[in-house]
Structures are given as structure tokens and as C-alpha cells.
Short mmCIF file of C-alpha atoms in Angstrom, two decimals:
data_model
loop_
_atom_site.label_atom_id
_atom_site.label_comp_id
_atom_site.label_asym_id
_atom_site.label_seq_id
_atom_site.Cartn_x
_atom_site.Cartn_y
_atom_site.Cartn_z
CA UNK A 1 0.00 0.00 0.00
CA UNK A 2 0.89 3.75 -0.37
CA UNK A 3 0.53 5.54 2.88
CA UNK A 4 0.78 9.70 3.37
CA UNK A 5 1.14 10.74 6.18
CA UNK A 6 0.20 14.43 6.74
CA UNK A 7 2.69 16.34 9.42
CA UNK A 8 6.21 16.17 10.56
CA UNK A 9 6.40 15.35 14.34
CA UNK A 10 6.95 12.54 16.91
CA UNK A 11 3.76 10.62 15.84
CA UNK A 12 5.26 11.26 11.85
CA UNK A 13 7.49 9.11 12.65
CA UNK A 14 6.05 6.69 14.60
CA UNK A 15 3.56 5.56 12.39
CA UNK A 16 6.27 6.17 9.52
CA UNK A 17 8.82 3.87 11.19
CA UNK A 18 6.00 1.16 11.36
CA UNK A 19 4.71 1.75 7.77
CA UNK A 20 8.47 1.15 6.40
CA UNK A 21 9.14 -1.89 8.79
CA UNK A 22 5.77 -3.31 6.92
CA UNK A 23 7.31 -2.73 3.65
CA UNK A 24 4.64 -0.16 2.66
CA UNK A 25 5.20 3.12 0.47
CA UNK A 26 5.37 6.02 2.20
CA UNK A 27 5.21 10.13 1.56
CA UNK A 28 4.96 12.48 4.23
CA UNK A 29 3.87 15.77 3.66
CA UNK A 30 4.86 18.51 5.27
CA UNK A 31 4.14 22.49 5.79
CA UNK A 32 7.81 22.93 3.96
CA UNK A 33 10.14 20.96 2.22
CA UNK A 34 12.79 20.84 4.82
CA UNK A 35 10.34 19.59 7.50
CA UNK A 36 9.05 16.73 5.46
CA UNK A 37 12.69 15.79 3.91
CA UNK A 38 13.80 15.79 7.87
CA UNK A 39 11.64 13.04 8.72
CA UNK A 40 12.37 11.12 5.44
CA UNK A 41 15.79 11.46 6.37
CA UNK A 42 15.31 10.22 9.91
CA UNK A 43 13.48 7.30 8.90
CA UNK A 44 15.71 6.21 6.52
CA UNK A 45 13.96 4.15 3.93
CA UNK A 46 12.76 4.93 0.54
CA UNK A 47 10.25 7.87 1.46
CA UNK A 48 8.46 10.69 -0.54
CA UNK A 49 8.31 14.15 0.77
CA UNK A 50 4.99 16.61 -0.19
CA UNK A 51 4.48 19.83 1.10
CA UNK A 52 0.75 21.21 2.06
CA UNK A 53 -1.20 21.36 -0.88
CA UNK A 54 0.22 19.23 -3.38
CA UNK A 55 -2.12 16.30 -4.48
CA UNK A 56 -2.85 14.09 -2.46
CA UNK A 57 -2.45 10.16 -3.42
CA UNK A 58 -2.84 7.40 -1.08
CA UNK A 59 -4.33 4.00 -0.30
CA UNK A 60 -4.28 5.23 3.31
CA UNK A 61 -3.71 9.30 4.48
CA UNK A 62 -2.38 9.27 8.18
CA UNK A 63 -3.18 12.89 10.26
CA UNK A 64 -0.43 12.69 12.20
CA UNK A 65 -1.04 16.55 13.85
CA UNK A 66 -2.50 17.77 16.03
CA UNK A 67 -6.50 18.20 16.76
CA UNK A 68 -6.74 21.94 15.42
CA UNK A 69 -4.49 21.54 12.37
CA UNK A 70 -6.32 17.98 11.78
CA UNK A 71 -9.52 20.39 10.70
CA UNK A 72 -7.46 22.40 9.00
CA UNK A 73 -6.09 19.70 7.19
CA UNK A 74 -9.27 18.12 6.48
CA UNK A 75 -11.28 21.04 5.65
CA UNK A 76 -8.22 21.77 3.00
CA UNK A 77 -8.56 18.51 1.43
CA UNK A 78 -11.88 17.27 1.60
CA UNK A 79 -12.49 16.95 -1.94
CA UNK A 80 -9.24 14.60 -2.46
CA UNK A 81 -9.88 13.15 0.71
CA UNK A 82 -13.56 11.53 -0.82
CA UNK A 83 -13.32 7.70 -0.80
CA UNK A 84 -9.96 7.65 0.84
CA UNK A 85 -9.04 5.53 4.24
CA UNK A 86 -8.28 8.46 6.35
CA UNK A 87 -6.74 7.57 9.66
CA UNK A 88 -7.47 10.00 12.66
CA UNK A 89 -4.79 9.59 15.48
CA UNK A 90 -5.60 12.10 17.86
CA UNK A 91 -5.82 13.08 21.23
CA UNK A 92 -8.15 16.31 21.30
CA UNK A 93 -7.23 17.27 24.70
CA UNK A 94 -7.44 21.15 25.94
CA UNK A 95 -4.22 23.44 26.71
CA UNK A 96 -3.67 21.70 30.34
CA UNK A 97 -4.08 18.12 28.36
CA UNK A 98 -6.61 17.11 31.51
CA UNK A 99 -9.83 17.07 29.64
CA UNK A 100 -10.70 16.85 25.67
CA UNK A 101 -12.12 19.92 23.83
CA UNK A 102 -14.69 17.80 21.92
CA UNK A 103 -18.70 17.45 22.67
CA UNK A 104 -19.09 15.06 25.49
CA UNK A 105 -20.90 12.38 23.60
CA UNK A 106 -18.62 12.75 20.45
CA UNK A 107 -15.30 12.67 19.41
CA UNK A 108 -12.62 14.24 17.37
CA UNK A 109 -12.96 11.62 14.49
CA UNK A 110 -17.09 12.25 14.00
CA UNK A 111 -16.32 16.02 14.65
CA UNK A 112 -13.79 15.41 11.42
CA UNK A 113 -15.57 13.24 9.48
CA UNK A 114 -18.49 16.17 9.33
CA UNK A 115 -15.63 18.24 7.51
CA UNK A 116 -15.21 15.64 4.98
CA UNK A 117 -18.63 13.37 4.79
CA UNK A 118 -17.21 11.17 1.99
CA UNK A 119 -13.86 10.13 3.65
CA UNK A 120 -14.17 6.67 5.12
CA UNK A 121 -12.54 7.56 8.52
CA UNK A 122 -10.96 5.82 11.62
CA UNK A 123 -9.53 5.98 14.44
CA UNK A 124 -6.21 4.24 15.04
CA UNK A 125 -2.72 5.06 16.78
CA UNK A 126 -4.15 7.19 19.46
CA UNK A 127 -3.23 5.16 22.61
CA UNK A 128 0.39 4.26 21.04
CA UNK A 129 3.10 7.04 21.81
CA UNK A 130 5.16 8.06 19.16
CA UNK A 131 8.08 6.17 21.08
CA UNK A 132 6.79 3.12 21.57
CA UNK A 133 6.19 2.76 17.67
CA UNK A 134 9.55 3.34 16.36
CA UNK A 135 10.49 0.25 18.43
CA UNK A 136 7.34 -1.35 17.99
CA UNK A 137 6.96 -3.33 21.07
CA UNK A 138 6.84 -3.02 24.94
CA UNK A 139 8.27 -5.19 27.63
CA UNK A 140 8.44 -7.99 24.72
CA UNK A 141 4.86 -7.49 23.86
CA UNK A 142 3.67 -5.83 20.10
CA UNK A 143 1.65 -2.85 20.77
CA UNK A 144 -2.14 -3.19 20.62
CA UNK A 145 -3.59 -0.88 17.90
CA UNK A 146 -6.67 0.23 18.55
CA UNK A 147 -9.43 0.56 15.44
CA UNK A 148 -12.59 2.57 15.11
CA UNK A 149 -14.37 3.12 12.36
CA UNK A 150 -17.77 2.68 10.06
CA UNK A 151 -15.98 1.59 6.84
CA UNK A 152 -14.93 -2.13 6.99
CA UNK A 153 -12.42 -1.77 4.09
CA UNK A 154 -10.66 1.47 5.46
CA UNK A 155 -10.47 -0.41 8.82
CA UNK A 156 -8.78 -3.11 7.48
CA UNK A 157 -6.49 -1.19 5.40
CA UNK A 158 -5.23 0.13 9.17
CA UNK A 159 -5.19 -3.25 10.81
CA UNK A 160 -3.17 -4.80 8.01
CA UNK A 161 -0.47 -1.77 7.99
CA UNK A 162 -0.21 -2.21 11.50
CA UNK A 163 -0.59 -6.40 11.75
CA UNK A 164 2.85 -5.73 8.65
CA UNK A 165 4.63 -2.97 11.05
CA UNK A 166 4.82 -6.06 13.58
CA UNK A 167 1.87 -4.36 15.86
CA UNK A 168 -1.25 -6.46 17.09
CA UNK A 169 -4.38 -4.99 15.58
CA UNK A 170 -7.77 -5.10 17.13
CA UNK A 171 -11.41 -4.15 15.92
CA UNK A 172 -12.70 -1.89 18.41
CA UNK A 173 -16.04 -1.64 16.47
CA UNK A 174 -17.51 1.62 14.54
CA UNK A 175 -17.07 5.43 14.45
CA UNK A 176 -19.02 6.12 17.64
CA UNK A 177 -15.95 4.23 19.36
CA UNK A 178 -13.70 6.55 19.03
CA UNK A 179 -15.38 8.31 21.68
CA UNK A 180 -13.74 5.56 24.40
CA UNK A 181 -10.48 5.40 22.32
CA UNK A 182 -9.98 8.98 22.97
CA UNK A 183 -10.93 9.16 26.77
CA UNK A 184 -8.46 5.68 27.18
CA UNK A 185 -5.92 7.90 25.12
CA UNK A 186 -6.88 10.95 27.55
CA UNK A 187 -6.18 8.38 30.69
CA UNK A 188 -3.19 7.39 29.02
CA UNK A 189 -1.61 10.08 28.76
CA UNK A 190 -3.05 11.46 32.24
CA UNK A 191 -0.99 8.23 33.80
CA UNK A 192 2.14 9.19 32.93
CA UNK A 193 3.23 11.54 35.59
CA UNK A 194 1.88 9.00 38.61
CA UNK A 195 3.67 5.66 36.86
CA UNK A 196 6.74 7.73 35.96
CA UNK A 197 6.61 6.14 33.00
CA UNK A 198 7.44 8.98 30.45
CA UNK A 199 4.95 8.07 27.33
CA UNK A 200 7.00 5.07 27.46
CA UNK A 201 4.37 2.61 28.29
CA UNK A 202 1.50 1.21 26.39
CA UNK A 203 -2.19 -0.19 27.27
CA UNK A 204 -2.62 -3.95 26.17
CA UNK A 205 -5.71 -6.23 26.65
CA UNK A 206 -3.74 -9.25 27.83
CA UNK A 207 -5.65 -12.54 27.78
CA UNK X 1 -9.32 -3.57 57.44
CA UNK X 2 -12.60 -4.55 57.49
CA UNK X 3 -13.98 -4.27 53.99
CA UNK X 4 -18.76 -4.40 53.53
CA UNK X 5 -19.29 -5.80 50.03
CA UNK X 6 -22.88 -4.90 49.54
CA UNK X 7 -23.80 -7.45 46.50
CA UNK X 8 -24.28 -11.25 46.11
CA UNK X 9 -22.71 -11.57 42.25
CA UNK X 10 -19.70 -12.50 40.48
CA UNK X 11 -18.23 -9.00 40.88
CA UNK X 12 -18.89 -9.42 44.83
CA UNK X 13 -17.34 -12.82 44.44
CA UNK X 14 -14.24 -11.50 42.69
CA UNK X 15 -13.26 -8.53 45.04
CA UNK X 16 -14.29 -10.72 47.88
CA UNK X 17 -11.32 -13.31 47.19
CA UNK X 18 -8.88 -10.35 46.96
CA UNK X 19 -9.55 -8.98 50.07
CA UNK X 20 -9.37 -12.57 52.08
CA UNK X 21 -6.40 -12.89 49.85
CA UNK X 22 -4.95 -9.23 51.68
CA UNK X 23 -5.99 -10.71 54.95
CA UNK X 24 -8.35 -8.29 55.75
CA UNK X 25 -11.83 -8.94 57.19
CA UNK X 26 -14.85 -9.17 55.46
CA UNK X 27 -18.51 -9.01 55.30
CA UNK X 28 -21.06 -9.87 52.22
CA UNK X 29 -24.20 -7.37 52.38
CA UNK X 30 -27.46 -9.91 50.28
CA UNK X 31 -31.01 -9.13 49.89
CA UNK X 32 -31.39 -12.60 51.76
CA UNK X 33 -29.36 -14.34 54.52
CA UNK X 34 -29.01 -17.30 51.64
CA UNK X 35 -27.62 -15.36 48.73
CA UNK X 36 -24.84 -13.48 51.21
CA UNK X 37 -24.37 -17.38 52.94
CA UNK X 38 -23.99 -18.42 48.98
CA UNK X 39 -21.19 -16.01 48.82
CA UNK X 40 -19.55 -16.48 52.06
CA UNK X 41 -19.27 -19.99 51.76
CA UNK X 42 -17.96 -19.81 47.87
CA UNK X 43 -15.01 -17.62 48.94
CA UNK X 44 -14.25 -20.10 51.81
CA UNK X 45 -12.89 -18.31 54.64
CA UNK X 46 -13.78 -16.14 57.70
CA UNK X 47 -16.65 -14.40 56.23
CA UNK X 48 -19.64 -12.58 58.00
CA UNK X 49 -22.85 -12.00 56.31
CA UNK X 50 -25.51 -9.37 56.49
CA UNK X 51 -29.13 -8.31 54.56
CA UNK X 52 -29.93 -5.06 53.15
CA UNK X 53 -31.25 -2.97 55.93
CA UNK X 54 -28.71 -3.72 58.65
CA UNK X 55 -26.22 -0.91 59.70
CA UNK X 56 -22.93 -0.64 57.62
CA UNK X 57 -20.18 -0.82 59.11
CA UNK X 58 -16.72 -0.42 57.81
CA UNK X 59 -13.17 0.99 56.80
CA UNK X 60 -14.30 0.64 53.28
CA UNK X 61 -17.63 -0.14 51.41
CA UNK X 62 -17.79 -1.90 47.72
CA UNK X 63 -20.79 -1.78 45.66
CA UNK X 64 -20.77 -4.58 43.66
CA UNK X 65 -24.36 -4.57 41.99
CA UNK X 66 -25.28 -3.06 38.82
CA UNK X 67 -25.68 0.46 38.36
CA UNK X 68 -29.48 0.92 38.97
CA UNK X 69 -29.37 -1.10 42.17
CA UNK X 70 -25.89 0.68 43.06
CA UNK X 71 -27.91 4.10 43.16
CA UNK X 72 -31.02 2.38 45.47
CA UNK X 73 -28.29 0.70 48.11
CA UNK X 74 -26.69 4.58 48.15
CA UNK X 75 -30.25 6.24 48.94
CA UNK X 76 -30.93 3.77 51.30
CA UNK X 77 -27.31 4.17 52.80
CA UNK X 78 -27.11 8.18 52.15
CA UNK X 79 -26.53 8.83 55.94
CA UNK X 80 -24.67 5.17 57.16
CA UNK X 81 -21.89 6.40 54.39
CA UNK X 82 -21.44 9.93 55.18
CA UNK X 83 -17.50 9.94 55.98
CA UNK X 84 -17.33 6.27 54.79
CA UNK X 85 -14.76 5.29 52.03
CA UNK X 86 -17.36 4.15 49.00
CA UNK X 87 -15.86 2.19 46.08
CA UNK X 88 -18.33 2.54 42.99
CA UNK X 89 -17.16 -0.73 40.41
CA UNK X 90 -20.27 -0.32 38.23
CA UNK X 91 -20.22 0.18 34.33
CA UNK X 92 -23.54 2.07 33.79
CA UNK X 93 -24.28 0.23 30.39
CA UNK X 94 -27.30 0.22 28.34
CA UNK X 95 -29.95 -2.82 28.06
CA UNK X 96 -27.43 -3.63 24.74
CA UNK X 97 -24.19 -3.54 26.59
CA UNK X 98 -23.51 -1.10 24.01
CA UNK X 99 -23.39 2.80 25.58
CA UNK X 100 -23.42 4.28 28.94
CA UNK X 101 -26.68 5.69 30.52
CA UNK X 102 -24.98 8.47 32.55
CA UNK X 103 -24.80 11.75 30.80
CA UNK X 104 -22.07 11.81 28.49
CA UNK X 105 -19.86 14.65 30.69
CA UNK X 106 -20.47 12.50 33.72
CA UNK X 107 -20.01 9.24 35.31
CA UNK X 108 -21.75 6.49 37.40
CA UNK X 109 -19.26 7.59 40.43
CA UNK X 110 -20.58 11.14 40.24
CA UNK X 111 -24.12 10.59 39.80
CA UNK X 112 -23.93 8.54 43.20
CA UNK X 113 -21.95 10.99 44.70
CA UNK X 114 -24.76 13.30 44.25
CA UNK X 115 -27.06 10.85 46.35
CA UNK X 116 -24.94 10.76 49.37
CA UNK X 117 -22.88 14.17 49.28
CA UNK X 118 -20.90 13.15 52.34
CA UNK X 119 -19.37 9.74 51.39
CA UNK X 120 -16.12 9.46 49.66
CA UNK X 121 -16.79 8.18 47.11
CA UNK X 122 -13.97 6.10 44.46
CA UNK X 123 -13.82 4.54 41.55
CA UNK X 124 -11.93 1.08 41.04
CA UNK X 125 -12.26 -2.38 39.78
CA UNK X 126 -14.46 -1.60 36.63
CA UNK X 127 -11.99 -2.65 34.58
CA UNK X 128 -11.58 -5.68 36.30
CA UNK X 129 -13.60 -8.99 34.86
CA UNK X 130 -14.76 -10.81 37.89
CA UNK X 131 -13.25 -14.10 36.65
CA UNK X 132 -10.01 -12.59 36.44
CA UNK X 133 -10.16 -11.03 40.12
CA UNK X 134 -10.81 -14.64 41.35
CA UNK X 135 -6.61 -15.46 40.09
CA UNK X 136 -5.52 -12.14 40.79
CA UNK X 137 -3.47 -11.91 37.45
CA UNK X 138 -3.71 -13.08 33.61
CA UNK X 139 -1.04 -14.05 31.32
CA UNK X 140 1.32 -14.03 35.20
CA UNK X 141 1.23 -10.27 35.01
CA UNK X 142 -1.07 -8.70 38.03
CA UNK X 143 -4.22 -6.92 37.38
CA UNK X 144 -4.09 -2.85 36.75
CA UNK X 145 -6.67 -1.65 39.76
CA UNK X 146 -7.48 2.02 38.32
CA UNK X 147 -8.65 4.22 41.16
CA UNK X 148 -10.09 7.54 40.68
CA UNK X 149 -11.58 9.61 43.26
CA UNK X 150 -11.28 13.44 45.02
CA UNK X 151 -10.25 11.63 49.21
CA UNK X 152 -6.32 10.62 48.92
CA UNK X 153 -7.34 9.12 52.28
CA UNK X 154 -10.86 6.78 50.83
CA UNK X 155 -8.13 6.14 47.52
CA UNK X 156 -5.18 4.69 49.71
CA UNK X 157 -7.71 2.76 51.35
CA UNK X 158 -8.84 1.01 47.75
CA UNK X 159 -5.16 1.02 46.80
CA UNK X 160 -3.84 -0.52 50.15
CA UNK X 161 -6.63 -3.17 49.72
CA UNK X 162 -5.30 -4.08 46.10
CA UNK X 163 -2.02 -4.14 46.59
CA UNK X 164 -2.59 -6.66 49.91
CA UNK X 165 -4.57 -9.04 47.42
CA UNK X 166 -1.57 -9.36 45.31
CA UNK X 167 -2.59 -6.31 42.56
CA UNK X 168 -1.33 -3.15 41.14
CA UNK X 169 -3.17 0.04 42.22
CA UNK X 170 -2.58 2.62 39.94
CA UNK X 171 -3.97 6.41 40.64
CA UNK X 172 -5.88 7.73 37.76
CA UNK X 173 -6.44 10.83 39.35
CA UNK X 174 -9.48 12.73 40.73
CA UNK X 175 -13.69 11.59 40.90
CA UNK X 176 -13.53 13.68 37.22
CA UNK X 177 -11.87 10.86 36.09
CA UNK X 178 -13.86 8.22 36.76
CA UNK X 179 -15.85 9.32 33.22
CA UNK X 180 -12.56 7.96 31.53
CA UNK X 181 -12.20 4.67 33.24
CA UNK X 182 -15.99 4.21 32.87
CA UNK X 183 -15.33 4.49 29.03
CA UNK X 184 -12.43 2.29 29.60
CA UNK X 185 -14.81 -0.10 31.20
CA UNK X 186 -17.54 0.08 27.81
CA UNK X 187 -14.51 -0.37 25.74
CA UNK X 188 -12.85 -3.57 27.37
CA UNK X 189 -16.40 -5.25 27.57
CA UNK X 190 -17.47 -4.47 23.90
CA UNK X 191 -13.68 -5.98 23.11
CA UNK X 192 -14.66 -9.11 24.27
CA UNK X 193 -16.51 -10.00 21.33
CA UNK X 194 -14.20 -9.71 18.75
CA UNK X 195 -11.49 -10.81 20.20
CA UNK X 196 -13.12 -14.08 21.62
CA UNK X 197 -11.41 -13.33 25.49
CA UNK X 198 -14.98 -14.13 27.51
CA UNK X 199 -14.26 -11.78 29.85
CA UNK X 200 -11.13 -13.38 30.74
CA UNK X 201 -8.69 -10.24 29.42
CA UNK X 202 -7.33 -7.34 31.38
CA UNK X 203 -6.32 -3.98 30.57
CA UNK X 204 -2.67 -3.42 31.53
CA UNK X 205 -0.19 -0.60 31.32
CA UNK X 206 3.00 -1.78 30.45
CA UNK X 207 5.42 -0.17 30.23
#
């Protein structure tokens, strides 16, 4: 598959690093040039660079930014972004990251999806820290990725990039879902300071 | 400590073991003398038994019925658990397992705390599948007790009790939080499903 992943940070390259160790194409766009060729560089495989605006042309569009620039990205591309497997990786959580700046009963992937109605979207990657996916794994175990999402097709485009980057996929049912992915990505994150564990650590449903 | 379990179920059966596993004392609250016998006498060990309607008393008080029947032993208890250290386990779900019936910028553990102002109240063990209480671990890592609530003293309590039955307490952070573990709660039972675990998974954070 051809993945694009839209933005240039920590997450970038998380889900970049796991993309490349599945033996997928990847381009990451970025606001510049020099952003976007930094993380190519970084990740060092065979990877495109874009810059905001191009066209966009993917079997799966990652948008790896943040909440705010995730509309902006969205509401920029929603014509291209029509039929596409758009994942949403987000955490929408307010300035003092203690609470999330979406409705109560919704989430930032429905609050997205409004912006572009014909992009099959879902939630993935939100309760994996950009840390733990460059290596992929966490006290010997593959992380658990986490996927909502209406469209059965786009979901499994996710689970099988992830299930190729070495990670352990899992169906968390539709769009409406991402509502309890993002409050267990809101806990996540709001554990690290009392475990110590410095976005280090991930959740996983053992059995 | 001694440790009232008001609740004659699998959930009552599950903390139950962990607390004779801590060595504390214990008492099973039942509608009837039979169903709180049942219990007693399933956890073999030195367990005392009560019915609804006789006067609580204890260091710390589990309600281990559903949601509904959580909020009529509170009522009935408003003034027994004023100053008492309350532990709320319930996940408020719909007649299809499928959504919560608290309002969405709430929780179970808040909407009880309104019924009996003065209790501490604190959320734990929601996460927690009965069957895997009963071992005390799954796949020989210990079970993740998540504890939310606004009375360090009521949480130490929980946390003290957890870590004597051979778990790992984990502070999640203040009674706000509870709406997040209550999510996390939805999420791990709708999981169950597709990934075939019959309730016999647990959420951990490793790390």
C-alpha cells in the first residue's frame, strides 16, 4: 500500500517507522520541504516528501497533527480526501491536556468526518506514543492498535499496515468508538506523571 | 481492614477473594441471609454476612451490583456512608451492553456521589472482569486496579486493599476521572466480542 502521512512530528514518525518496517510506500507531507525531507531522512527508507497542498495520493492518508491543524487539514482537502481511508490519530485534549475539547458524547474523528462526509474515517494510533512505535513493542509485547471506524475496508487497510509494522491490531467496532479510544488515550496520557513512565508505556488487553 | 461488600454476584465474588487474599476482614451485604451465605461460603474463609437494611459498618464499602441497584443501596445508605470510604465498580451500560446511561460529561461515580454528598466516594475495579479477580493476574502479570476519586485518604484505602490481594493500584487521578475509566470499562467489555477473550482479558499498562 501507499501511505501519506500528513505532518512532521513525533507521531510522523512513529507511524512512519511502522509503515516502512511493513514494507509499505510512504510520503509524508509537510508544511515545507525541509520539515518533510527531515523526517524522510530520519526514517531512513525509501520515502516521498509533499508539502501542504500538493495532491494528495494514497491507499491510506495518516493525520499525524494535532487536533486543530487535523480540521485544518481536512477542511483543505476534503475533496481529495472523498473515498480515501483516512486515519485519525488524535488526542483532542485542551491546553492543560486534563480534559478533551470535543462534545461530550462525540469525538474528534465524527467532529472530522463532518468536515469531509465522503472520507471513510478511523480511528487508530491514538493510545500508542510516538516512542513506543519506532520500536514497535513493549516489555516484549507488540503494541495493541486500537481501530474505530464505520468503513470495513478502510479499517482493514489500518489493521493490516499495523498487523505488517509487527503491531497487534484489534477491531474496536464503529465510528461512535472513538469516543472511548480517545478518553483511554486521555487516561493514558493522564498516567504518565503517577507511573513515571514517560509516554513510554502502552495499554494492552492481555488474555 | 474490614472491607462491607454490599452485592451477592460474580463482581462481589471477585473482590471478595482479593480482600481474604490481603488478609483483611470481610462481610457480604445480600437481599437474603441465603444469597450473602452463597457467597460467604464460595469464597471459603472467615466471612460474616448481612441483609440489606442492617447498619454498615466499615473501613471501606464496595458496591458490587449493577448500576441501577448501586444508586437504590446509596439512597438507602445516604446517611450510614457519610464519611465512609465508598468504592463505585459499576459500568452504567445500556440494556445492549452497548453505551453508557450516565450523561455523556459524567459518570456512574458522580451521579452517586450526588445521592450521598458526604461519602467518599472512588472509583476502582471496573476494569476488572470478575473471573479474572478470582486469580488475581492473567497471562502471570497482576491486574491494573485504576482508582479515581477526590479523598487521597478513601483512595489509599482502595489502593492498600489491592495491593494486599496481590494487585497493582494505579492512581488515575481525581472523581472527574472516573468518566474515563468508565469508558475504559464500555470499551474492554465491547472488546470481548471480537477478540473471543470471555471476559477473561485485562487492561494493563505496560510499560
Amino acid at each position: 500500500m501507499h501511505v501519506t502521512i500528513i505532518g512532521t512530528g513525533n507521531m510522523a514518525r512513529g507511524v512512519g517507522s511502522r509503515v516502512l518496517a511493513g514494507g509499505h510506500e510512504l510520503t509524508v507531507v509537510g508544511k515545507d520541504e525541509e520539515r518533510a525531507r527531515a523526517v524522510a531522512d530520519e526514517l531512513n527508507g525509501d520515502v516521498r516528501t509533499a508539502v501542504s497542498g500538493d495532491p494528495l495520493d494514497a491507499d491510506v492518508v495518516v493525520l499525524a497533527v494535532y487536533y486543530p491543524d487535523a480540521r485544518d487539514a481536512v477542511q483543505q482537502n476534503a475533496g481529495a480526501l472523498a473515498g480515501m481511508a483516512v486515519v485519525d490519530i488524535t488526542n483532542p485534549v485542551n491546553e492543560s491536556f486534563d480534559a478533551l475539547v470535543v462534545p461530550a458524547d462525540a469525538s474528534a474523528t465524527q467532529e472530522l468526518a463532518k468536515l469531509a462526509p465522503d472520507a471513510n474515517f478511523v480511528k487508530a494510533f491514538n493510545t500508542t506514543f510516538a516512542t513506543t512505535l519506532k520500536g514497535g513493542e513493549v516489555a516484549g509485547q507488540p503494541l495493541d492498535v486500537l481501530i474505530a471506524g464505520d468503513d470495513d475496508e478502510a479499517k482493514e487497510r489500518v489493521a493490516t499496515l499495523a498487523r505488517d509494522g509487527g503491531l497487534n491490531p484489534i477491531d474496536a467496532g464503529g465510528i461512535a468508538r472513538a469516543r472511548e479510544l480517545e478518553a483511554l488515550g486521555l487516561l493514558h496520557m493522564q498516567l504518565q506523571e503517577p507511573l513515571g513512565t514517560g509516554f513510554q508505556s502502552t495499554v494492552k488487553i492481555l488474555a
